[in-house]
Amino acid sequence: MRKFTFKLNGLLLLREMREGEAATALRESISVQLRHEASLSLARNKMDEARARIERSASSSVDVFSHVGALADLDNKAAIVNAAELELKKQLKKVESARSAWTIAATELKIVQKLKAKAATSHLREANYKEQLELDEAGSRLSRILASL
């Protein structure tokens, strides 16, 4: 039986590389997304702290300048939260794009892998058929020899 060779092996290797690169890009995008989520959570916590300081200063007899400073700090923290939310939204779009690219690459890889499996099955079937023909021929020769004796 001759050795099985897949004629599209180069394409298979290329698809495996692309799928690996797409998976790596997706992992990196998700990692950045997690960092953005952590930054947003931290910014929201700081904004809540600033809001609590304003509530404390409003209920106590603190001078006007301290209260105005606390309001400015809250505005600053709110701007940071808004910026963090915007960055997270952008990153979520990047993650979806990377996930889509990975899905396409994985699908293309599976297609070539299925082609390889079908080609290997066909090769095996053909080899078995040829072997059976040889065995049948040998058997008929043997029966002719035995019949002539």
GROMACS .gro file of N, CA and C in nm:
model
  447
    1MET      N    1   0.085  -0.117   0.000
    1MET     CA    2   0.000   0.000   0.000
    1MET      C    3   0.089   0.124   0.000
    2ARG      N    4   0.057   0.217  -0.089
    2ARG     CA    5   0.137   0.338  -0.095
    2ARG      C    6   0.097   0.432   0.019
    3LYS      N    7   0.190   0.517   0.054
    3LYS     CA    8   0.169   0.609   0.165
    3LYS      C    9   0.067   0.717   0.127
    4PHE      N   10  -0.017   0.755   0.223
    4PHE     CA   11  -0.116   0.859   0.198
    4PHE      C   12  -0.048   0.995   0.203
    5THR      N   13  -0.072   1.075   0.100
    5THR     CA   14  -0.025   1.214   0.099
    5THR      C   15  -0.144   1.304   0.068
    6PHE      N   16  -0.157   1.409   0.144
    6PHE     CA   17  -0.266   1.504   0.126
    6PHE      C   18  -0.215   1.618   0.040
    7LYS      N   19  -0.275   1.635  -0.076
    7LYS     CA   20  -0.226   1.735  -0.172
    7LYS      C   21  -0.247   1.878  -0.124
    8LEU      N   22  -0.340   1.898  -0.033
    8LEU     CA   23  -0.367   2.032   0.019
    8LEU      C   24  -0.302   2.055   0.156
    9ASN      N   25  -0.193   1.985   0.182
    9ASN     CA   26  -0.128   1.997   0.313
    9ASN      C   27  -0.079   2.139   0.339
   10GLY      N   28  -0.028   2.206   0.234
   10GLY     CA   29   0.016   2.344   0.250
   10GLY      C   30  -0.099   2.434   0.292
   11LEU      N   31  -0.215   2.413   0.231
   11LEU     CA   32  -0.333   2.490   0.267
   11LEU      C   33  -0.375   2.460   0.411
   12LEU      N   34  -0.366   2.334   0.450
   12LEU     CA   35  -0.400   2.295   0.587
   12LEU      C   36  -0.308   2.367   0.687
   13LEU      N   37  -0.180   2.368   0.658
   13LEU     CA   38  -0.085   2.437   0.747
   13LEU      C   39  -0.116   2.586   0.755
   14LEU      N   40  -0.149   2.646   0.640
   14LEU     CA   41  -0.183   2.788   0.638
   14LEU      C   42  -0.308   2.815   0.721
   15ARG      N   43  -0.409   2.731   0.707
   15ARG     CA   44  -0.533   2.748   0.784
   15ARG      C   45  -0.506   2.729   0.934
   16GLU      N   46  -0.420   2.635   0.969
   16GLU     CA   47  -0.385   2.615   1.111
   16GLU      C   48  -0.315   2.739   1.166
   17MET      N   49  -0.225   2.797   1.086
   17MET     CA   50  -0.155   2.918   1.130
   17MET      C   51  -0.254   3.033   1.149
   18ARG      N   52  -0.341   3.052   1.052
   18ARG     CA   53  -0.439   3.161   1.061
   18ARG      C   54  -0.531   3.144   1.181
   19GLU      N   55  -0.574   3.022   1.205
   19GLU     CA   56  -0.662   2.997   1.319
   19GLU      C   57  -0.588   3.025   1.449
   20GLY      N   58  -0.461   2.985   1.457
   20GLY     CA   59  -0.381   3.012   1.576
   20GLY      C   60  -0.360   3.160   1.598
   21GLU      N   61  -0.332   3.233   1.490
   21GLU     CA   62  -0.314   3.378   1.502
   21GLU      C   63  -0.444   3.445   1.544
   22ALA      N   64  -0.555   3.401   1.486
   22ALA     CA   65  -0.685   3.459   1.522
   22ALA      C   66  -0.720   3.431   1.668
   23ALA      N   67  -0.688   3.310   1.714
   23ALA     CA   68  -0.714   3.275   1.855
   23ALA      C   69  -0.628   3.360   1.948
   24THR      N   70  -0.503   3.382   1.909
   24THR     CA   71  -0.415   3.466   1.990
   24THR      C   72  -0.466   3.610   1.995
   25ALA      N   73  -0.508   3.662   1.880
   25ALA     CA   74  -0.562   3.798   1.875
   25ALA      C   75  -0.687   3.809   1.962
   26LEU      N   76  -0.771   3.707   1.959
   26LEU     CA   77  -0.892   3.708   2.042
   26LEU      C   78  -0.856   3.707   2.190
   27ARG      N   79  -0.760   3.622   2.228
   27ARG     CA   80  -0.717   3.618   2.369
   27ARG      C   81  -0.664   3.754   2.413
   28GLU      N   82  -0.584   3.818   2.328
   28GLU     CA   83  -0.529   3.948   2.362
   28GLU      C   84  -0.638   4.053   2.375
   29SER      N   85  -0.736   4.050   2.283
   29SER     CA   86  -0.848   4.146   2.289
   29SER      C   87  -0.928   4.128   2.417
   30ILE      N   88  -0.952   4.003   2.454
   30ILE     CA   89  -1.027   3.977   2.577
   30ILE      C   90  -0.948   4.024   2.698
   31SER      N   91  -0.817   4.005   2.694
   31SER     CA   92  -0.732   4.050   2.805
   31SER      C   93  -0.740   4.203   2.820
   32VAL      N   94  -0.736   4.273   2.707
   32VAL     CA   95  -0.747   4.420   2.712
   32VAL      C   96  -0.886   4.459   2.762
   33GLN      N   97  -0.988   4.387   2.718
   33GLN     CA   98  -1.124   4.414   2.764
   33GLN      C   99  -1.132   4.400   2.916
   34LEU      N  100  -1.072   4.295   2.970
   34LEU     CA  101  -1.076   4.275   3.115
   34LEU      C  102  -1.005   4.389   3.189
   35ARG      N  103  -0.894   4.437   3.130
   35ARG     CA  104  -0.825   4.551   3.192
   35ARG      C  105  -0.912   4.676   3.188
   36HIS      N  106  -0.982   4.698   3.077
   36HIS     CA  107  -1.072   4.813   3.067
   36HIS      C  108  -1.186   4.802   3.167
   37GLU      N  109  -1.239   4.682   3.184
   37GLU     CA  110  -1.346   4.662   3.282
   37GLU      C  111  -1.297   4.691   3.424
   38ALA      N  112  -1.174   4.650   3.453
   38ALA     CA  113  -1.118   4.677   3.586
   38ALA      C  114  -1.097   4.828   3.606
   39SER      N  115  -1.049   4.895   3.502
   39SER     CA  116  -1.030   5.040   3.511
   39SER      C  117  -1.163   5.112   3.532
   40LEU      N  118  -1.266   5.067   3.460
   40LEU     CA  119  -1.397   5.128   3.475
   40LEU      C  120  -1.451   5.106   3.615
   41SER      N  121  -1.433   4.987   3.668
   41SER     CA  122  -1.480   4.958   3.803
   41SER      C  123  -1.409   5.046   3.905
   42LEU      N  124  -1.279   5.061   3.888
   42LEU     CA  125  -1.202   5.148   3.978
   42LEU      C  126  -1.248   5.292   3.967
   43ALA      N  127  -1.271   5.340   3.845
   43ALA     CA  128  -1.317   5.478   3.825
   43ALA      C  129  -1.454   5.498   3.887
   44ARG      N  130  -1.542   5.401   3.874
   44ARG     CA  131  -1.675   5.413   3.935
   44ARG      C  132  -1.665   5.416   4.087
   45ASN      N  133  -1.575   5.336   4.144
   45ASN     CA  134  -1.556   5.337   4.289
   45ASN      C  135  -1.507   5.474   4.336
   46LYS      N  136  -1.413   5.533   4.261
   46LYS     CA  137  -1.362   5.665   4.299
   46LYS      C  138  -1.469   5.771   4.285
   47MET      N  139  -1.554   5.756   4.183
   47MET     CA  140  -1.664   5.852   4.166
   47MET      C  141  -1.763   5.838   4.282
   48ASP      N  142  -1.790   5.716   4.325
   48ASP     CA  143  -1.880   5.696   4.439
   48ASP      C  144  -1.822   5.758   4.566
   49GLU      N  145  -1.689   5.745   4.582
   49GLU     CA  146  -1.623   5.807   4.698
   49GLU      C  147  -1.636   5.959   4.692
   50ALA      N  148  -1.619   6.016   4.572
   50ALA     CA  149  -1.631   6.161   4.556
   50ALA      C  150  -1.775   6.206   4.585
   51ARG      N  151  -1.872   6.127   4.541
   51ARG     CA  152  -2.013   6.158   4.566
   51ARG      C  153  -2.041   6.153   4.718
   52ALA      N  154  -1.981   6.055   4.786
   52ALA     CA  155  -2.001   6.044   4.931
   52ALA      C  156  -1.938   6.164   5.002
   53ARG      N  157  -1.823   6.212   4.952
   53ARG     CA  158  -1.761   6.331   5.013
   53ARG      C  159  -1.852   6.454   4.997
   54ILE      N  160  -1.917   6.466   4.883
   54ILE     CA  161  -2.007   6.579   4.861
   54ILE      C  162  -2.126   6.571   4.956
   55GLU      N  163  -2.180   6.450   4.972
   55GLU     CA  164  -2.293   6.434   5.063
   55GLU      C  165  -2.254   6.467   5.207
   56ARG      N  166  -2.132   6.427   5.243
   56ARG     CA  167  -2.084   6.460   5.378
   56ARG      C  168  -2.062   6.611   5.394
   57SER      N  169  -2.007   6.673   5.290
   57SER     CA  170  -1.980   6.817   5.302
   57SER      C  171  -2.110   6.897   5.297
   58ALA      N  172  -2.210   6.846   5.228
   58ALA     CA  173  -2.338   6.918   5.222
   58ALA      C  174  -2.411   6.910   5.356
   59SER      N  175  -2.394   6.799   5.426
   59SER     CA  176  -2.464   6.782   5.553
   59SER      C  177  -2.389   6.845   5.670
   60SER      N  178  -2.263   6.873   5.650
   60SER     CA  179  -2.188   6.935   5.760
   60SER      C  180  -2.159   7.081   5.727
   61SER      N  181  -2.109   7.150   5.825
   61SER     CA  182  -2.080   7.292   5.803
   61SER      C  183  -1.937   7.307   5.753
   62VAL      N  184  -1.919   7.277   5.623
   62VAL     CA  185  -1.789   7.290   5.560
   62VAL      C  186  -1.792   7.416   5.477
   63ASP      N  187  -1.679   7.480   5.465
   63ASP     CA  188  -1.679   7.605   5.389
   63ASP      C  189  -1.714   7.581   5.242
   64VAL      N  190  -1.756   7.683   5.177
   64VAL     CA  191  -1.804   7.676   5.039
   64VAL      C  192  -1.694   7.629   4.946
   65PHE      N  193  -1.572   7.671   4.969
   65PHE     CA  194  -1.461   7.633   4.880
   65PHE      C  195  -1.435   7.483   4.883
   66SER      N  196  -1.447   7.423   4.998
   66SER     CA  197  -1.429   7.278   5.008
   66SER      C  198  -1.540   7.206   4.932
   67HIS      N  199  -1.661   7.258   4.944
   67HIS     CA  200  -1.774   7.196   4.874
   67HIS      C  201  -1.758   7.211   4.722
   68VAL      N  202  -1.716   7.328   4.678
   68VAL     CA  203  -1.694   7.350   4.536
   68VAL      C  204  -1.581   7.260   4.486
   69GLY      N  205  -1.478   7.244   4.566
   69GLY     CA  206  -1.368   7.154   4.529
   69GLY      C  207  -1.415   7.010   4.517
   70ALA      N  208  -1.502   6.969   4.609
   70ALA     CA  209  -1.556   6.833   4.604
   70ALA      C  210  -1.643   6.815   4.479
   71LEU      N  211  -1.720   6.917   4.441
   71LEU     CA  212  -1.802   6.910   4.320
   71LEU      C  213  -1.714   6.899   4.195
   72ALA      N  214  -1.605   6.977   4.193
   72ALA     CA  215  -1.512   6.971   4.080
   72ALA      C  216  -1.448   6.833   4.072
   73ASP      N  217  -1.415   6.778   4.189
   73ASP     CA  218  -1.357   6.643   4.192
   73ASP      C  219  -1.457   6.540   4.139
   74LEU      N  220  -1.584   6.555   4.176
   74LEU     CA  221  -1.688   6.464   4.126
   74LEU      C  222  -1.702   6.476   3.974
   75ASP      N  223  -1.701   6.598   3.924
   75ASP     CA  224  -1.709   6.618   3.779
   75ASP      C  225  -1.591   6.551   3.709
   76ASN      N  226  -1.474   6.565   3.767
   76ASN     CA  227  -1.353   6.503   3.710
   76ASN      C  228  -1.367   6.351   3.708
   77LYS      N  229  -1.412   6.297   3.820
   77LYS     CA  230  -1.429   6.151   3.829
   77LYS      C  231  -1.535   6.103   3.730
   78ALA      N  232  -1.643   6.180   3.713
   78ALA     CA  233  -1.748   6.143   3.618
   78ALA      C  234  -1.693   6.142   3.475
   79ALA      N  235  -1.609   6.240   3.444
   79ALA     CA  236  -1.548   6.245   3.311
   79ALA      C  237  -1.457   6.123   3.289
   80ILE      N  238  -1.386   6.084   3.393
   80ILE     CA  239  -1.300   5.966   3.383
   80ILE      C  240  -1.384   5.840   3.362
   81VAL      N  241  -1.497   5.829   3.432
   81VAL     CA  242  -1.586   5.714   3.415
   81VAL      C  243  -1.641   5.710   3.273
   82ASN      N  244  -1.684   5.827   3.223
   82ASN     CA  245  -1.736   5.832   3.086
   82ASN      C  246  -1.631   5.791   2.984
   83ALA      N  247  -1.509   5.838   3.003
   83ALA     CA  248  -1.401   5.800   2.912
   83ALA      C  249  -1.373   5.651   2.920
   84ALA      N  250  -1.376   5.596   3.041
   84ALA     CA  251  -1.351   5.452   3.058
   84ALA      C  252  -1.463   5.370   2.994
   85GLU      N  253  -1.587   5.418   3.006
   85GLU     CA  254  -1.699   5.348   2.942
   85GLU      C  255  -1.685   5.351   2.790
   86LEU      N  256  -1.643   5.464   2.737
   86LEU     CA  257  -1.623   5.476   2.592
   86LEU      C  258  -1.512   5.382   2.543
   87GLU      N  259  -1.403   5.376   2.618
   87GLU     CA  260  -1.293   5.285   2.582
   87GLU      C  261  -1.338   5.140   2.589
   88LEU      N  262  -1.418   5.107   2.690
   88LEU     CA  263  -1.468   4.970   2.701
   88LEU      C  264  -1.559   4.935   2.583
   89LYS      N  265  -1.644   5.029   2.543
   89LYS     CA  266  -1.730   5.003   2.427
   89LYS      C  267  -1.647   4.979   2.301
   90LYS      N  268  -1.543   5.059   2.282
   90LYS     CA  269  -1.455   5.040   2.167
   90LYS      C  270  -1.388   4.903   2.172
   91GLN      N  271  -1.345   4.866   2.291
   91GLN     CA  272  -1.277   4.737   2.306
   91GLN      C  273  -1.373   4.621   2.284
   92LEU      N  274  -1.497   4.637   2.327
   92LEU     CA  275  -1.596   4.532   2.303
   92LEU      C  276  -1.617   4.509   2.154
   93LYS      N  277  -1.615   4.617   2.076
   93LYS     CA  278  -1.627   4.604   1.930
   93LYS      C  279  -1.505   4.531   1.874
   94LYS      N  280  -1.387   4.561   1.928
   94LYS     CA  281  -1.265   4.494   1.883
   94LYS      C  282  -1.271   4.344   1.917
   95VAL      N  283  -1.323   4.313   2.035
   95VAL     CA  284  -1.335   4.173   2.076
   95VAL      C  285  -1.431   4.100   1.984
   96GLU      N  286  -1.543   4.163   1.952
   96GLU     CA  287  -1.639   4.100   1.861
   96GLU      C  288  -1.578   4.079   1.723
   97SER      N  289  -1.501   4.175   1.677
   97SER     CA  290  -1.434   4.162   1.548
   97SER      C  291  -1.333   4.047   1.552
   98ALA      N  292  -1.256   4.039   1.660
   98ALA     CA  293  -1.157   3.931   1.674
   98ALA      C  294  -1.227   3.796   1.687
   99ARG      N  295  -1.339   3.791   1.758
   99ARG     CA  296  -1.414   3.667   1.772
   99ARG      C  297  -1.469   3.622   1.636
  100SER      N  298  -1.517   3.716   1.559
  100SER     CA  299  -1.569   3.685   1.426
  100SER      C  300  -1.457   3.633   1.336
  101ALA      N  301  -1.340   3.698   1.340
  101ALA     CA  302  -1.226   3.652   1.260
  101ALA      C  303  -1.183   3.512   1.302
  102TRP      N  304  -1.183   3.486   1.431
  102TRP     CA  305  -1.145   3.353   1.480
  102TRP      C  306  -1.247   3.248   1.435
  103THR      N  307  -1.375   3.282   1.442
  103THR     CA  308  -1.479   3.188   1.399
  103THR      C  309  -1.463   3.152   1.252
  104ILE      N  310  -1.436   3.252   1.171
  104ILE     CA  311  -1.416   3.228   1.027
  104ILE      C  312  -1.293   3.140   1.006
  105ALA      N  313  -1.183   3.174   1.074
  105ALA     CA  314  -1.060   3.095   1.058
  105ALA      C  315  -1.079   2.951   1.105
  106ALA      N  316  -1.150   2.934   1.216
  106ALA     CA  317  -1.176   2.798   1.267
  106ALA      C  318  -1.263   2.719   1.171
  107THR      N  319  -1.361   2.784   1.111
  107THR     CA  320  -1.448   2.717   1.014
  107THR      C  321  -1.369   2.676   0.890
  108GLU      N  322  -1.284   2.766   0.841
  108GLU     CA  323  -1.201   2.734   0.725
  108GLU      C  324  -1.106   2.617   0.755
  109LEU      N  325  -1.053   2.614   0.876
  109LEU     CA  326  -0.965   2.505   0.915
  109LEU      C  327  -1.043   2.373   0.919
  110LYS      N  328  -1.162   2.374   0.976
  110LYS     CA  329  -1.242   2.251   0.984
  110LYS      C  330  -1.276   2.199   0.846
  111ILE      N  331  -1.300   2.289   0.752
  111ILE     CA  332  -1.331   2.246   0.615
  111ILE      C  333  -1.214   2.169   0.555
  112VAL      N  334  -1.093   2.224   0.570
  112VAL     CA  335  -0.975   2.157   0.514
  112VAL      C  336  -0.947   2.027   0.590
  113GLN      N  337  -0.970   2.026   0.720
  113GLN     CA  338  -0.951   1.903   0.797
  113GLN      C  339  -1.049   1.794   0.751
  114LYS      N  340  -1.172   1.833   0.722
  114LYS     CA  341  -1.270   1.736   0.672
  114LYS      C  342  -1.229   1.684   0.535
  115LEU      N  343  -1.176   1.774   0.450
  115LEU     CA  344  -1.127   1.730   0.319
  115LEU      C  345  -1.014   1.628   0.334
  116LYS      N  346  -0.926   1.653   0.431
  116LYS     CA  347  -0.816   1.560   0.454
  116LYS      C  348  -0.869   1.425   0.502
  117ALA      N  349  -0.965   1.429   0.593
  117ALA     CA  350  -1.022   1.304   0.644
  117ALA      C  351  -1.091   1.226   0.532
  118LYS      N  352  -1.163   1.296   0.446
  118LYS     CA  353  -1.230   1.228   0.334
  118LYS      C  354  -1.127   1.170   0.238
  119ALA      N  355  -1.020   1.245   0.211
  119ALA     CA  356  -0.916   1.195   0.122
  119ALA      C  357  -0.847   1.072   0.181
  120ALA      N  358  -0.823   1.073   0.313
  120ALA     CA  359  -0.760   0.958   0.378
  120ALA      C  360  -0.852   0.837   0.373
  121THR      N  361  -0.980   0.858   0.395
  121THR     CA  362  -1.077   0.748   0.387
  121THR      C  363  -1.083   0.692   0.246
  122SER      N  364  -1.084   0.779   0.149
  122SER     CA  365  -1.087   0.736   0.009
  122SER      C  366  -0.961   0.657  -0.027
  123HIS      N  367  -0.847   0.705   0.020
  123HIS     CA  368  -0.720   0.637  -0.003
  123HIS      C  369  -0.723   0.496   0.057
  124LEU      N  370  -0.770   0.487   0.179
  124LEU     CA  371  -0.778   0.358   0.247
  124LEU      C  372  -0.874   0.263   0.174
  125ARG      N  373  -0.988   0.317   0.132
  125ARG     CA  374  -1.086   0.236   0.058
  125ARG      C  375  -1.024   0.183  -0.073
  126GLU      N  376  -0.953   0.271  -0.143
  126GLU     CA  377  -0.888   0.231  -0.269
  126GLU      C  378  -0.780   0.126  -0.245
  127ALA      N  379  -0.701   0.144  -0.140
  127ALA     CA  380  -0.596   0.048  -0.107
  127ALA      C  381  -0.656  -0.087  -0.071
  128ASN      N  382  -0.763  -0.086   0.008
  128ASN     CA  383  -0.831  -0.211   0.044
  128ASN      C  384  -0.889  -0.280  -0.078
  129TYR      N  385  -0.945  -0.202  -0.170
  129TYR     CA  386  -1.001  -0.260  -0.293
  129TYR      C  387  -0.892  -0.327  -0.377
  130LYS      N  388  -0.778  -0.258  -0.393
  130LYS     CA  389  -0.667  -0.316  -0.471
  130LYS      C  390  -0.614  -0.442  -0.405
  131GLU      N  391  -0.603  -0.439  -0.273
  131GLU     CA  392  -0.555  -0.557  -0.200
  131GLU      C  393  -0.652  -0.673  -0.217
  132GLN      N  394  -0.782  -0.643  -0.211
  132GLN     CA  395  -0.882  -0.748  -0.230
  132GLN      C  396  -0.875  -0.806  -0.371
  133LEU      N  397  -0.851  -0.721  -0.471
  133LEU     CA  398  -0.835  -0.771  -0.608
  133LEU      C  399  -0.716  -0.864  -0.620
  134GLU      N  400  -0.605  -0.827  -0.555
  134GLU     CA  401  -0.485  -0.911  -0.558
  134GLU      C  402  -0.512  -1.045  -0.489
  135LEU      N  403  -0.582  -1.040  -0.375
  135LEU     CA  404  -0.614  -1.164  -0.304
  135LEU      C  405  -0.709  -1.251  -0.388
  136ASP      N  406  -0.805  -1.189  -0.453
  136ASP     CA  407  -0.897  -1.266  -0.538
  136ASP      C  408  -0.822  -1.330  -0.654
  137GLU      N  409  -0.731  -1.254  -0.714
  137GLU     CA  410  -0.652  -1.308  -0.826
  137GLU      C  411  -0.564  -1.424  -0.779
  138ALA      N  412  -0.501  -1.407  -0.663
  138ALA     CA  413  -0.417  -1.514  -0.610
  138ALA      C  414  -0.502  -1.637  -0.579
  139GLY      N  415  -0.620  -1.616  -0.525
  139GLY     CA  416  -0.710  -1.726  -0.493
  139GLY      C  417  -0.756  -1.798  -0.619
  140SER      N  418  -0.788  -1.724  -0.724
  140SER     CA  419  -0.833  -1.790  -0.847
  140SER      C  420  -0.718  -1.865  -0.914
  141ARG      N  421  -0.595  -1.811  -0.908
  141ARG     CA  422  -0.479  -1.884  -0.961
  141ARG      C  423  -0.459  -2.013  -0.885
  142LEU      N  424  -0.470  -2.005  -0.753
  142LEU     CA  425  -0.450  -2.123  -0.670
  142LEU      C  426  -0.557  -2.228  -0.701
  143SER      N  427  -0.682  -2.183  -0.718
  143SER     CA  428  -0.788  -2.281  -0.749
  143SER      C  429  -0.769  -2.341  -0.888
  144ARG      N  430  -0.717  -2.267  -0.986
  144ARG     CA  431  -0.688  -2.321  -1.117
  144ARG      C  432  -0.576  -2.423  -1.111
  145ILE      N  433  -0.475  -2.393  -1.030
  145ILE     CA  434  -0.363  -2.485  -1.015
  145ILE      C  435  -0.411  -2.615  -0.949
  146LEU      N  436  -0.493  -2.601  -0.843
  146LEU     CA  437  -0.545  -2.718  -0.775
  146LEU      C  438  -0.641  -2.798  -0.866
  147ALA      N  439  -0.713  -2.728  -0.948
  147ALA     CA  440  -0.807  -2.796  -1.038
  147ALA      C  441  -0.732  -2.872  -1.149
  148SER      N  442  -0.619  -2.820  -1.188
  148SER     CA  443  -0.543  -2.886  -1.295
  148SER      C  444  -0.469  -3.008  -1.242
  149LEU      N  445  -0.452  -3.022  -1.116
  149LEU     CA  446  -0.382  -3.137  -1.059
  149LEU      C  447  -0.469  -3.253  -1.055
   0.00000   0.00000   0.00000
